[in-house]
């Protein structure tokens, strides 16, 4: 992943794969609509429309009401399917509690063994990404269904990993949860 890349990051989870497919599906619909509008505008600019029978044409009005509804359904149905699958928890093997603090995150593995670690930002190396590199990285197994539990001790925090398709807000006094499955190690 480089900063100059214009496309979505490589998918490392089934959720991100579905989001990439949905993005491609939606962009193909938007591109076809844009091309159709450009063709219609071009024909409108270069043709002289003198046909007076077009003023009250009920069939055209019916179709330009029905077609956008069909297009909205073609976008909404896959979107709702992905939204519901992102919230679904399927027998998690591991639960990881992530707590946001003022300048660091703390993680707690509590299912099979009790392990806690705190993750502070690093500032010292020139090759590190600013505000992204930490001293203790959270380690998670791949091909294992996990439950991530998020909360905060002080202010709102946002926990995200773009290549996994997960972004969750940590709110003080509230527990949010998300499922996570990593398909590739790294």
mmCIF file of the C-alpha atoms, coordinates in Angstrom:
data_MODEL
# 
_entry.id   MODEL 
# 
loop_
_atom_site.group_PDB 
_atom_site.id 
_atom_site.type_symbol 
_atom_site.label_atom_id 
_atom_site.label_alt_id 
_atom_site.label_comp_id 
_atom_site.label_asym_id 
_atom_site.label_entity_id 
_atom_site.label_seq_id 
_atom_site.pdbx_PDB_ins_code 
_atom_site.Cartn_x 
_atom_site.Cartn_y 
_atom_site.Cartn_z 
_atom_site.occupancy 
_atom_site.B_iso_or_equiv 
_atom_site.pdbx_formal_charge 
_atom_site.auth_seq_id 
_atom_site.auth_comp_id 
_atom_site.auth_asym_id 
_atom_site.auth_atom_id 
_atom_site.pdbx_PDB_model_num 
ATOM 1   C CA . UNK A 1 1   ? 0.000   0.000   0.000   1.00 0.00 ? 1   UNK A CA 1 
ATOM 2   C CA . UNK A 1 2   ? 1.446   3.348   -1.052  1.00 0.00 ? 2   UNK A CA 1 
ATOM 3   C CA . UNK A 1 3   ? 0.180   6.867   -0.536  1.00 0.00 ? 3   UNK A CA 1 
ATOM 4   C CA . UNK A 1 4   ? 0.048   7.442   -4.300  1.00 0.00 ? 4   UNK A CA 1 
ATOM 5   C CA . UNK A 1 5   ? -2.349  4.554   -4.949  1.00 0.00 ? 5   UNK A CA 1 
ATOM 6   C CA . UNK A 1 6   ? -5.747  5.777   -6.143  1.00 0.00 ? 6   UNK A CA 1 
ATOM 7   C CA . UNK A 1 7   ? -7.696  2.534   -5.775  1.00 0.00 ? 7   UNK A CA 1 
ATOM 8   C CA . UNK A 1 8   ? -8.929  0.785   -2.633  1.00 0.00 ? 8   UNK A CA 1 
ATOM 9   C CA . UNK A 1 9   ? -6.363  -1.099  -0.519  1.00 0.00 ? 9   UNK A CA 1 
ATOM 10  C CA . UNK A 1 10  ? -5.863  -4.825  -1.068  1.00 0.00 ? 10  UNK A CA 1 
ATOM 11  C CA . UNK A 1 11  ? -8.564  -6.850  0.669   1.00 0.00 ? 11  UNK A CA 1 
ATOM 12  C CA . UNK A 1 12  ? -7.377  -8.978  3.593   1.00 0.00 ? 12  UNK A CA 1 
ATOM 13  C CA . UNK A 1 13  ? -10.829 -9.948  4.897   1.00 0.00 ? 13  UNK A CA 1 
ATOM 14  C CA . UNK A 1 14  ? -14.109 -11.209 3.416   1.00 0.00 ? 14  UNK A CA 1 
ATOM 15  C CA . UNK A 1 15  ? -15.803 -7.957  4.438   1.00 0.00 ? 15  UNK A CA 1 
ATOM 16  C CA . UNK A 1 16  ? -13.323 -5.848  2.492   1.00 0.00 ? 16  UNK A CA 1 
ATOM 17  C CA . UNK A 1 17  ? -13.678 -8.122  -0.544  1.00 0.00 ? 17  UNK A CA 1 
ATOM 18  C CA . UNK A 1 18  ? -17.438 -7.550  -0.488  1.00 0.00 ? 18  UNK A CA 1 
ATOM 19  C CA . UNK A 1 19  ? -16.907 -3.795  -0.125  1.00 0.00 ? 19  UNK A CA 1 
ATOM 20  C CA . UNK A 1 20  ? -14.564 -3.773  -3.135  1.00 0.00 ? 20  UNK A CA 1 
ATOM 21  C CA . UNK A 1 21  ? -17.094 -5.732  -5.230  1.00 0.00 ? 21  UNK A CA 1 
ATOM 22  C CA . UNK A 1 22  ? -19.853 -3.350  -4.154  1.00 0.00 ? 22  UNK A CA 1 
ATOM 23  C CA . UNK A 1 23  ? -17.679 -0.366  -5.060  1.00 0.00 ? 23  UNK A CA 1 
ATOM 24  C CA . UNK A 1 24  ? -17.071 -1.819  -8.529  1.00 0.00 ? 24  UNK A CA 1 
ATOM 25  C CA . UNK A 1 25  ? -20.785 -2.627  -8.948  1.00 0.00 ? 25  UNK A CA 1 
ATOM 26  C CA . UNK A 1 26  ? -21.844 0.896   -7.963  1.00 0.00 ? 26  UNK A CA 1 
ATOM 27  C CA . UNK A 1 27  ? -19.182 2.546   -10.111 1.00 0.00 ? 27  UNK A CA 1 
ATOM 28  C CA . UNK A 1 28  ? -20.307 0.554   -13.167 1.00 0.00 ? 28  UNK A CA 1 
ATOM 29  C CA . UNK A 1 29  ? -23.880 1.777   -12.613 1.00 0.00 ? 29  UNK A CA 1 
ATOM 30  C CA . UNK A 1 30  ? -22.724 5.385   -12.131 1.00 0.00 ? 30  UNK A CA 1 
ATOM 31  C CA . UNK A 1 31  ? -20.483 5.201   -15.207 1.00 0.00 ? 31  UNK A CA 1 
ATOM 32  C CA . UNK A 1 32  ? -23.279 3.845   -17.399 1.00 0.00 ? 32  UNK A CA 1 
ATOM 33  C CA . UNK A 1 33  ? -25.664 6.570   -16.165 1.00 0.00 ? 33  UNK A CA 1 
ATOM 34  C CA . UNK A 1 34  ? -23.033 9.248   -16.838 1.00 0.00 ? 34  UNK A CA 1 
ATOM 35  C CA . UNK A 1 35  ? -22.419 7.953   -20.376 1.00 0.00 ? 35  UNK A CA 1 
ATOM 36  C CA . UNK A 1 36  ? -26.170 7.828   -21.068 1.00 0.00 ? 36  UNK A CA 1 
ATOM 37  C CA . UNK A 1 37  ? -26.648 11.416  -19.837 1.00 0.00 ? 37  UNK A CA 1 
ATOM 38  C CA . UNK A 1 38  ? -23.714 12.626  -21.954 1.00 0.00 ? 38  UNK A CA 1 
ATOM 39  C CA . UNK A 1 39  ? -25.189 10.951  -25.041 1.00 0.00 ? 39  UNK A CA 1 
ATOM 40  C CA . UNK A 1 40  ? -28.602 12.463  -24.342 1.00 0.00 ? 40  UNK A CA 1 
ATOM 41  C CA . UNK A 1 41  ? -27.125 15.932  -23.770 1.00 0.00 ? 41  UNK A CA 1 
ATOM 42  C CA . UNK A 1 42  ? -25.130 15.643  -26.974 1.00 0.00 ? 42  UNK A CA 1 
ATOM 43  C CA . UNK A 1 43  ? -28.211 14.669  -28.959 1.00 0.00 ? 43  UNK A CA 1 
ATOM 44  C CA . UNK A 1 44  ? -30.176 17.478  -27.319 1.00 0.00 ? 44  UNK A CA 1 
ATOM 45  C CA . UNK A 1 45  ? -27.566 20.059  -28.319 1.00 0.00 ? 45  UNK A CA 1 
ATOM 46  C CA . UNK A 1 46  ? -27.218 18.954  -31.926 1.00 0.00 ? 46  UNK A CA 1 
ATOM 47  C CA . UNK A 1 47  ? -30.809 18.006  -32.826 1.00 0.00 ? 47  UNK A CA 1 
ATOM 48  C CA . UNK A 1 48  ? -33.721 20.299  -33.472 1.00 0.00 ? 48  UNK A CA 1 
ATOM 49  C CA . UNK A 1 49  ? -36.663 18.856  -31.603 1.00 0.00 ? 49  UNK A CA 1 
ATOM 50  C CA . UNK A 1 50  ? -39.735 20.062  -33.436 1.00 0.00 ? 50  UNK A CA 1 
ATOM 51  C CA . UNK A 1 51  ? -42.010 17.095  -32.686 1.00 0.00 ? 51  UNK A CA 1 
ATOM 52  C CA . UNK A 1 52  ? -44.979 18.517  -30.811 1.00 0.00 ? 52  UNK A CA 1 
ATOM 53  C CA . UNK A 1 53  ? -46.322 15.066  -29.934 1.00 0.00 ? 53  UNK A CA 1 
ATOM 54  C CA . UNK A 1 54  ? -43.536 14.693  -27.357 1.00 0.00 ? 54  UNK A CA 1 
ATOM 55  C CA . UNK A 1 55  ? -45.066 17.305  -25.078 1.00 0.00 ? 55  UNK A CA 1 
ATOM 56  C CA . UNK A 1 56  ? -47.583 14.914  -23.533 1.00 0.00 ? 56  UNK A CA 1 
ATOM 57  C CA . UNK A 1 57  ? -46.157 11.447  -23.755 1.00 0.00 ? 57  UNK A CA 1 
ATOM 58  C CA . UNK A 1 58  ? -47.334 9.389   -20.788 1.00 0.00 ? 58  UNK A CA 1 
ATOM 59  C CA . UNK A 1 59  ? -45.156 6.346   -21.527 1.00 0.00 ? 59  UNK A CA 1 
ATOM 60  C CA . UNK A 1 60  ? -41.874 8.284   -21.347 1.00 0.00 ? 60  UNK A CA 1 
ATOM 61  C CA . UNK A 1 61  ? -42.900 9.880   -18.054 1.00 0.00 ? 61  UNK A CA 1 
ATOM 62  C CA . UNK A 1 62  ? -43.735 6.455   -16.649 1.00 0.00 ? 62  UNK A CA 1 
ATOM 63  C CA . UNK A 1 63  ? -40.389 4.983   -17.675 1.00 0.00 ? 63  UNK A CA 1 
ATOM 64  C CA . UNK A 1 64  ? -38.280 7.855   -16.352 1.00 0.00 ? 64  UNK A CA 1 
ATOM 65  C CA . UNK A 1 65  ? -39.988 7.334   -13.007 1.00 0.00 ? 65  UNK A CA 1 
ATOM 66  C CA . UNK A 1 66  ? -39.630 3.529   -12.947 1.00 0.00 ? 66  UNK A CA 1 
ATOM 67  C CA . UNK A 1 67  ? -36.026 3.243   -14.192 1.00 0.00 ? 67  UNK A CA 1 
ATOM 68  C CA . UNK A 1 68  ? -34.419 5.326   -11.399 1.00 0.00 ? 68  UNK A CA 1 
ATOM 69  C CA . UNK A 1 69  ? -36.360 3.256   -8.855  1.00 0.00 ? 69  UNK A CA 1 
ATOM 70  C CA . UNK A 1 70  ? -34.965 0.052   -10.354 1.00 0.00 ? 70  UNK A CA 1 
ATOM 71  C CA . UNK A 1 71  ? -31.441 1.521   -10.307 1.00 0.00 ? 71  UNK A CA 1 
ATOM 72  C CA . UNK A 1 72  ? -31.823 2.482   -6.642  1.00 0.00 ? 72  UNK A CA 1 
ATOM 73  C CA . UNK A 1 73  ? -32.907 -1.077  -5.818  1.00 0.00 ? 73  UNK A CA 1 
ATOM 74  C CA . UNK A 1 74  ? -29.878 -2.438  -7.728  1.00 0.00 ? 74  UNK A CA 1 
ATOM 75  C CA . UNK A 1 75  ? -27.672 -0.342  -5.447  1.00 0.00 ? 75  UNK A CA 1 
ATOM 76  C CA . UNK A 1 76  ? -29.601 -0.714  -2.164  1.00 0.00 ? 76  UNK A CA 1 
ATOM 77  C CA . UNK A 1 77  ? -30.003 -4.505  -2.029  1.00 0.00 ? 77  UNK A CA 1 
ATOM 78  C CA . UNK A 1 78  ? -26.256 -5.371  -2.147  1.00 0.00 ? 78  UNK A CA 1 
ATOM 79  C CA . UNK A 1 79  ? -25.538 -2.472  0.205   1.00 0.00 ? 79  UNK A CA 1 
ATOM 80  C CA . UNK A 1 80  ? -27.960 -3.755  2.850   1.00 0.00 ? 80  UNK A CA 1 
ATOM 81  C CA . UNK A 1 81  ? -26.597 -7.284  2.486   1.00 0.00 ? 81  UNK A CA 1 
ATOM 82  C CA . UNK A 1 82  ? -23.064 -6.047  3.191   1.00 0.00 ? 82  UNK A CA 1 
ATOM 83  C CA . UNK A 1 83  ? -24.212 -3.868  6.121   1.00 0.00 ? 83  UNK A CA 1 
ATOM 84  C CA . UNK A 1 84  ? -25.952 -6.800  7.805   1.00 0.00 ? 84  UNK A CA 1 
ATOM 85  C CA . UNK A 1 85  ? -23.031 -9.171  7.186   1.00 0.00 ? 85  UNK A CA 1 
ATOM 86  C CA . UNK A 1 86  ? -20.629 -6.651  8.762   1.00 0.00 ? 86  UNK A CA 1 
ATOM 87  C CA . UNK A 1 87  ? -22.657 -6.653  11.988  1.00 0.00 ? 87  UNK A CA 1 
ATOM 88  C CA . UNK A 1 88  ? -23.024 -10.427 12.176  1.00 0.00 ? 88  UNK A CA 1 
ATOM 89  C CA . UNK A 1 89  ? -20.980 -12.348 14.756  1.00 0.00 ? 89  UNK A CA 1 
ATOM 90  C CA . UNK A 1 90  ? -20.440 -16.009 13.865  1.00 0.00 ? 90  UNK A CA 1 
ATOM 91  C CA . UNK A 1 91  ? -19.096 -18.002 16.842  1.00 0.00 ? 91  UNK A CA 1 
ATOM 92  C CA . UNK A 1 92  ? -16.029 -15.894 17.636  1.00 0.00 ? 92  UNK A CA 1 
ATOM 93  C CA . UNK A 1 93  ? -13.009 -17.889 18.803  1.00 0.00 ? 93  UNK A CA 1 
ATOM 94  C CA . UNK A 1 94  ? -11.189 -14.917 20.287  1.00 0.00 ? 94  UNK A CA 1 
ATOM 95  C CA . UNK A 1 95  ? -12.419 -11.689 21.865  1.00 0.00 ? 95  UNK A CA 1 
ATOM 96  C CA . UNK A 1 96  ? -10.102 -8.687  21.871  1.00 0.00 ? 96  UNK A CA 1 
ATOM 97  C CA . UNK A 1 97  ? -11.033 -5.646  23.923  1.00 0.00 ? 97  UNK A CA 1 
ATOM 98  C CA . UNK A 1 98  ? -9.664  -2.387  22.570  1.00 0.00 ? 98  UNK A CA 1 
ATOM 99  C CA . UNK A 1 99  ? -9.755  0.631   24.882  1.00 0.00 ? 99  UNK A CA 1 
ATOM 100 C CA . UNK A 1 100 ? -8.982  4.112   23.557  1.00 0.00 ? 100 UNK A CA 1 
ATOM 101 C CA . UNK A 1 101 ? -7.057  6.473   25.831  1.00 0.00 ? 101 UNK A CA 1 
ATOM 102 C CA . UNK A 1 102 ? -5.862  10.052  25.301  1.00 0.00 ? 102 UNK A CA 1 
ATOM 103 C CA . UNK A 1 103 ? -2.639  9.205   23.412  1.00 0.00 ? 103 UNK A CA 1 
ATOM 104 C CA . UNK A 1 104 ? -2.608  5.412   23.183  1.00 0.00 ? 104 UNK A CA 1 
ATOM 105 C CA . UNK A 1 105 ? -4.677  2.236   22.820  1.00 0.00 ? 105 UNK A CA 1 
ATOM 106 C CA . UNK A 1 106 ? -4.760  -0.662  25.258  1.00 0.00 ? 106 UNK A CA 1 
ATOM 107 C CA . UNK A 1 107 ? -5.655  -4.192  24.159  1.00 0.00 ? 107 UNK A CA 1 
ATOM 108 C CA . UNK A 1 108 ? -6.832  -7.088  26.291  1.00 0.00 ? 108 UNK A CA 1 
ATOM 109 C CA . UNK A 1 109 ? -6.982  -10.712 25.180  1.00 0.00 ? 109 UNK A CA 1 
ATOM 110 C CA . UNK A 1 110 ? -9.172  -12.480 27.724  1.00 0.00 ? 110 UNK A CA 1 
ATOM 111 C CA . UNK A 1 111 ? -10.625 -15.697 26.250  1.00 0.00 ? 111 UNK A CA 1 
ATOM 112 C CA . UNK A 1 112 ? -8.029  -18.432 26.582  1.00 0.00 ? 112 UNK A CA 1 
ATOM 113 C CA . UNK A 1 113 ? -5.225  -16.518 28.247  1.00 0.00 ? 113 UNK A CA 1 
ATOM 114 C CA . UNK A 1 114 ? -5.200  -13.118 29.883  1.00 0.00 ? 114 UNK A CA 1 
ATOM 115 C CA . UNK A 1 115 ? -2.803  -10.757 28.147  1.00 0.00 ? 115 UNK A CA 1 
ATOM 116 C CA . UNK A 1 116 ? -2.823  -6.977  28.172  1.00 0.00 ? 116 UNK A CA 1 
ATOM 117 C CA . UNK A 1 117 ? -0.673  -4.558  26.204  1.00 0.00 ? 117 UNK A CA 1 
ATOM 118 C CA . UNK A 1 118 ? -0.546  -0.842  25.603  1.00 0.00 ? 118 UNK A CA 1 
ATOM 119 C CA . UNK A 1 119 ? 0.215   0.610   22.219  1.00 0.00 ? 119 UNK A CA 1 
ATOM 120 C CA . UNK A 1 120 ? 1.884   4.048   22.044  1.00 0.00 ? 120 UNK A CA 1 
ATOM 121 C CA . UNK A 1 121 ? 2.723   6.005   18.900  1.00 0.00 ? 121 UNK A CA 1 
ATOM 122 C CA . UNK A 1 122 ? 6.354   6.094   17.717  1.00 0.00 ? 122 UNK A CA 1 
ATOM 123 C CA . UNK A 1 123 ? 7.984   9.279   16.488  1.00 0.00 ? 123 UNK A CA 1 
ATOM 124 C CA . UNK A 1 124 ? 11.659  8.430   16.139  1.00 0.00 ? 124 UNK A CA 1 
ATOM 125 C CA . UNK A 1 125 ? 12.219  6.835   12.702  1.00 0.00 ? 125 UNK A CA 1 
ATOM 126 C CA . UNK A 1 126 ? 12.143  8.730   9.444   1.00 0.00 ? 126 UNK A CA 1 
ATOM 127 C CA . UNK A 1 127 ? 10.654  5.800   7.482   1.00 0.00 ? 127 UNK A CA 1 
ATOM 128 C CA . UNK A 1 128 ? 7.692   5.341   9.840   1.00 0.00 ? 128 UNK A CA 1 
ATOM 129 C CA . UNK A 1 129 ? 4.290   6.650   8.836   1.00 0.00 ? 129 UNK A CA 1 
ATOM 130 C CA . UNK A 1 130 ? 3.484   9.588   11.063  1.00 0.00 ? 130 UNK A CA 1 
ATOM 131 C CA . UNK A 1 131 ? 0.700   8.871   13.584  1.00 0.00 ? 131 UNK A CA 1 
ATOM 132 C CA . UNK A 1 132 ? 0.364   5.269   12.352  1.00 0.00 ? 132 UNK A CA 1 
ATOM 133 C CA . UNK A 1 133 ? 3.384   3.384   13.714  1.00 0.00 ? 133 UNK A CA 1 
ATOM 134 C CA . UNK A 1 134 ? 3.204   2.086   17.288  1.00 0.00 ? 134 UNK A CA 1 
ATOM 135 C CA . UNK A 1 135 ? 5.588   0.348   19.667  1.00 0.00 ? 135 UNK A CA 1 
ATOM 136 C CA . UNK A 1 136 ? 3.379   -2.673  20.537  1.00 0.00 ? 136 UNK A CA 1 
ATOM 137 C CA . UNK A 1 137 ? 1.232   -3.780  17.615  1.00 0.00 ? 137 UNK A CA 1 
ATOM 138 C CA . UNK A 1 138 ? -1.941  -5.731  18.229  1.00 0.00 ? 138 UNK A CA 1 
ATOM 139 C CA . UNK A 1 139 ? -1.440  -9.274  17.041  1.00 0.00 ? 139 UNK A CA 1 
ATOM 140 C CA . UNK A 1 140 ? -4.368  -11.254 15.676  1.00 0.00 ? 140 UNK A CA 1 
ATOM 141 C CA . UNK A 1 141 ? -4.457  -14.745 14.126  1.00 0.00 ? 141 UNK A CA 1 
ATOM 142 C CA . UNK A 1 142 ? -5.547  -15.216 10.540  1.00 0.00 ? 142 UNK A CA 1 
ATOM 143 C CA . UNK A 1 143 ? -8.375  -17.511 9.386   1.00 0.00 ? 143 UNK A CA 1 
ATOM 144 C CA . UNK A 1 144 ? -9.963  -17.173 12.837  1.00 0.00 ? 144 UNK A CA 1 
ATOM 145 C CA . UNK A 1 145 ? -13.265 -15.497 13.595  1.00 0.00 ? 145 UNK A CA 1 
ATOM 146 C CA . UNK A 1 146 ? -12.683 -12.728 16.156  1.00 0.00 ? 146 UNK A CA 1 
ATOM 147 C CA . UNK A 1 147 ? -14.849 -10.323 18.097  1.00 0.00 ? 147 UNK A CA 1 
ATOM 148 C CA . UNK A 1 148 ? -13.464 -6.838  18.636  1.00 0.00 ? 148 UNK A CA 1 
ATOM 149 C CA . UNK A 1 149 ? -14.921 -4.869  21.552  1.00 0.00 ? 149 UNK A CA 1 
ATOM 150 C CA . UNK A 1 150 ? -14.319 -1.115  21.545  1.00 0.00 ? 150 UNK A CA 1 
ATOM 151 C CA . UNK A 1 151 ? -14.685 1.478   24.243  1.00 0.00 ? 151 UNK A CA 1 
ATOM 152 C CA . UNK A 1 152 ? -12.954 4.632   25.408  1.00 0.00 ? 152 UNK A CA 1 
ATOM 153 C CA . UNK A 1 153 ? -11.888 6.042   28.729  1.00 0.00 ? 153 UNK A CA 1 
ATOM 154 C CA . UNK A 1 154 ? -11.959 9.744   27.927  1.00 0.00 ? 154 UNK A CA 1 
ATOM 155 C CA . UNK A 1 155 ? -12.945 11.066  24.476  1.00 0.00 ? 155 UNK A CA 1 
ATOM 156 C CA . UNK A 1 156 ? -14.174 9.723   21.128  1.00 0.00 ? 156 UNK A CA 1 
ATOM 157 C CA . UNK A 1 157 ? -11.617 7.604   19.260  1.00 0.00 ? 157 UNK A CA 1 
ATOM 158 C CA . UNK A 1 158 ? -11.760 5.927   15.868  1.00 0.00 ? 158 UNK A CA 1 
ATOM 159 C CA . UNK A 1 159 ? -10.166 2.485   15.376  1.00 0.00 ? 159 UNK A CA 1 
ATOM 160 C CA . UNK A 1 160 ? -9.666  1.517   11.750  1.00 0.00 ? 160 UNK A CA 1 
ATOM 161 C CA . UNK A 1 161 ? -7.788  -0.884  9.515   1.00 0.00 ? 161 UNK A CA 1 
ATOM 162 C CA . UNK A 1 162 ? -8.645  -0.022  5.894   1.00 0.00 ? 162 UNK A CA 1 
ATOM 163 C CA . UNK A 1 163 ? -7.396  -3.263  4.299   1.00 0.00 ? 163 UNK A CA 1 
ATOM 164 C CA . UNK A 1 164 ? -9.699  -5.274  6.604   1.00 0.00 ? 164 UNK A CA 1 
ATOM 165 C CA . UNK A 1 165 ? -12.708 -3.051  5.939   1.00 0.00 ? 165 UNK A CA 1 
ATOM 166 C CA . UNK A 1 166 ? -13.236 -2.262  9.607   1.00 0.00 ? 166 UNK A CA 1 
ATOM 167 C CA . UNK A 1 167 ? -13.797 1.128   11.194  1.00 0.00 ? 167 UNK A CA 1 
ATOM 168 C CA . UNK A 1 168 ? -15.372 1.492   14.594  1.00 0.00 ? 168 UNK A CA 1 
ATOM 169 C CA . UNK A 1 169 ? -15.770 4.401   16.973  1.00 0.00 ? 169 UNK A CA 1 
ATOM 170 C CA . UNK A 1 170 ? -14.812 4.036   20.619  1.00 0.00 ? 170 UNK A CA 1 
ATOM 171 C CA . UNK A 1 171 ? -17.232 6.073   22.717  1.00 0.00 ? 171 UNK A CA 1 
ATOM 172 C CA . UNK A 1 172 ? -16.814 6.665   26.462  1.00 0.00 ? 172 UNK A CA 1 
ATOM 173 C CA . UNK A 1 173 ? -19.335 4.705   28.490  1.00 0.00 ? 173 UNK A CA 1 
ATOM 174 C CA . UNK A 1 174 ? -20.484 2.621   25.525  1.00 0.00 ? 174 UNK A CA 1 
ATOM 175 C CA . UNK A 1 175 ? -19.305 -0.724  24.193  1.00 0.00 ? 175 UNK A CA 1 
ATOM 176 C CA . UNK A 1 176 ? -19.254 -1.285  20.428  1.00 0.00 ? 176 UNK A CA 1 
ATOM 177 C CA . UNK A 1 177 ? -18.427 -4.610  18.859  1.00 0.00 ? 177 UNK A CA 1 
ATOM 178 C CA . UNK A 1 178 ? -17.468 -5.836  15.436  1.00 0.00 ? 178 UNK A CA 1 
ATOM 179 C CA . UNK A 1 179 ? -16.504 -9.136  13.886  1.00 0.00 ? 179 UNK A CA 1 
ATOM 180 C CA . UNK A 1 180 ? -13.169 -9.586  12.189  1.00 0.00 ? 180 UNK A CA 1 
ATOM 181 C CA . UNK A 1 181 ? -11.563 -12.332 10.152  1.00 0.00 ? 181 UNK A CA 1 
ATOM 182 C CA . UNK A 1 182 ? -8.156  -11.942 8.535   1.00 0.00 ? 182 UNK A CA 1 
ATOM 183 C CA . UNK A 1 183 ? -7.604  -14.017 5.385   1.00 0.00 ? 183 UNK A CA 1 
ATOM 184 C CA . UNK A 1 184 ? -3.897  -13.335 4.820   1.00 0.00 ? 184 UNK A CA 1 
ATOM 185 C CA . UNK A 1 185 ? -1.033  -13.121 7.316   1.00 0.00 ? 185 UNK A CA 1 
ATOM 186 C CA . UNK A 1 186 ? 0.887   -9.894  7.588   1.00 0.00 ? 186 UNK A CA 1 
# 
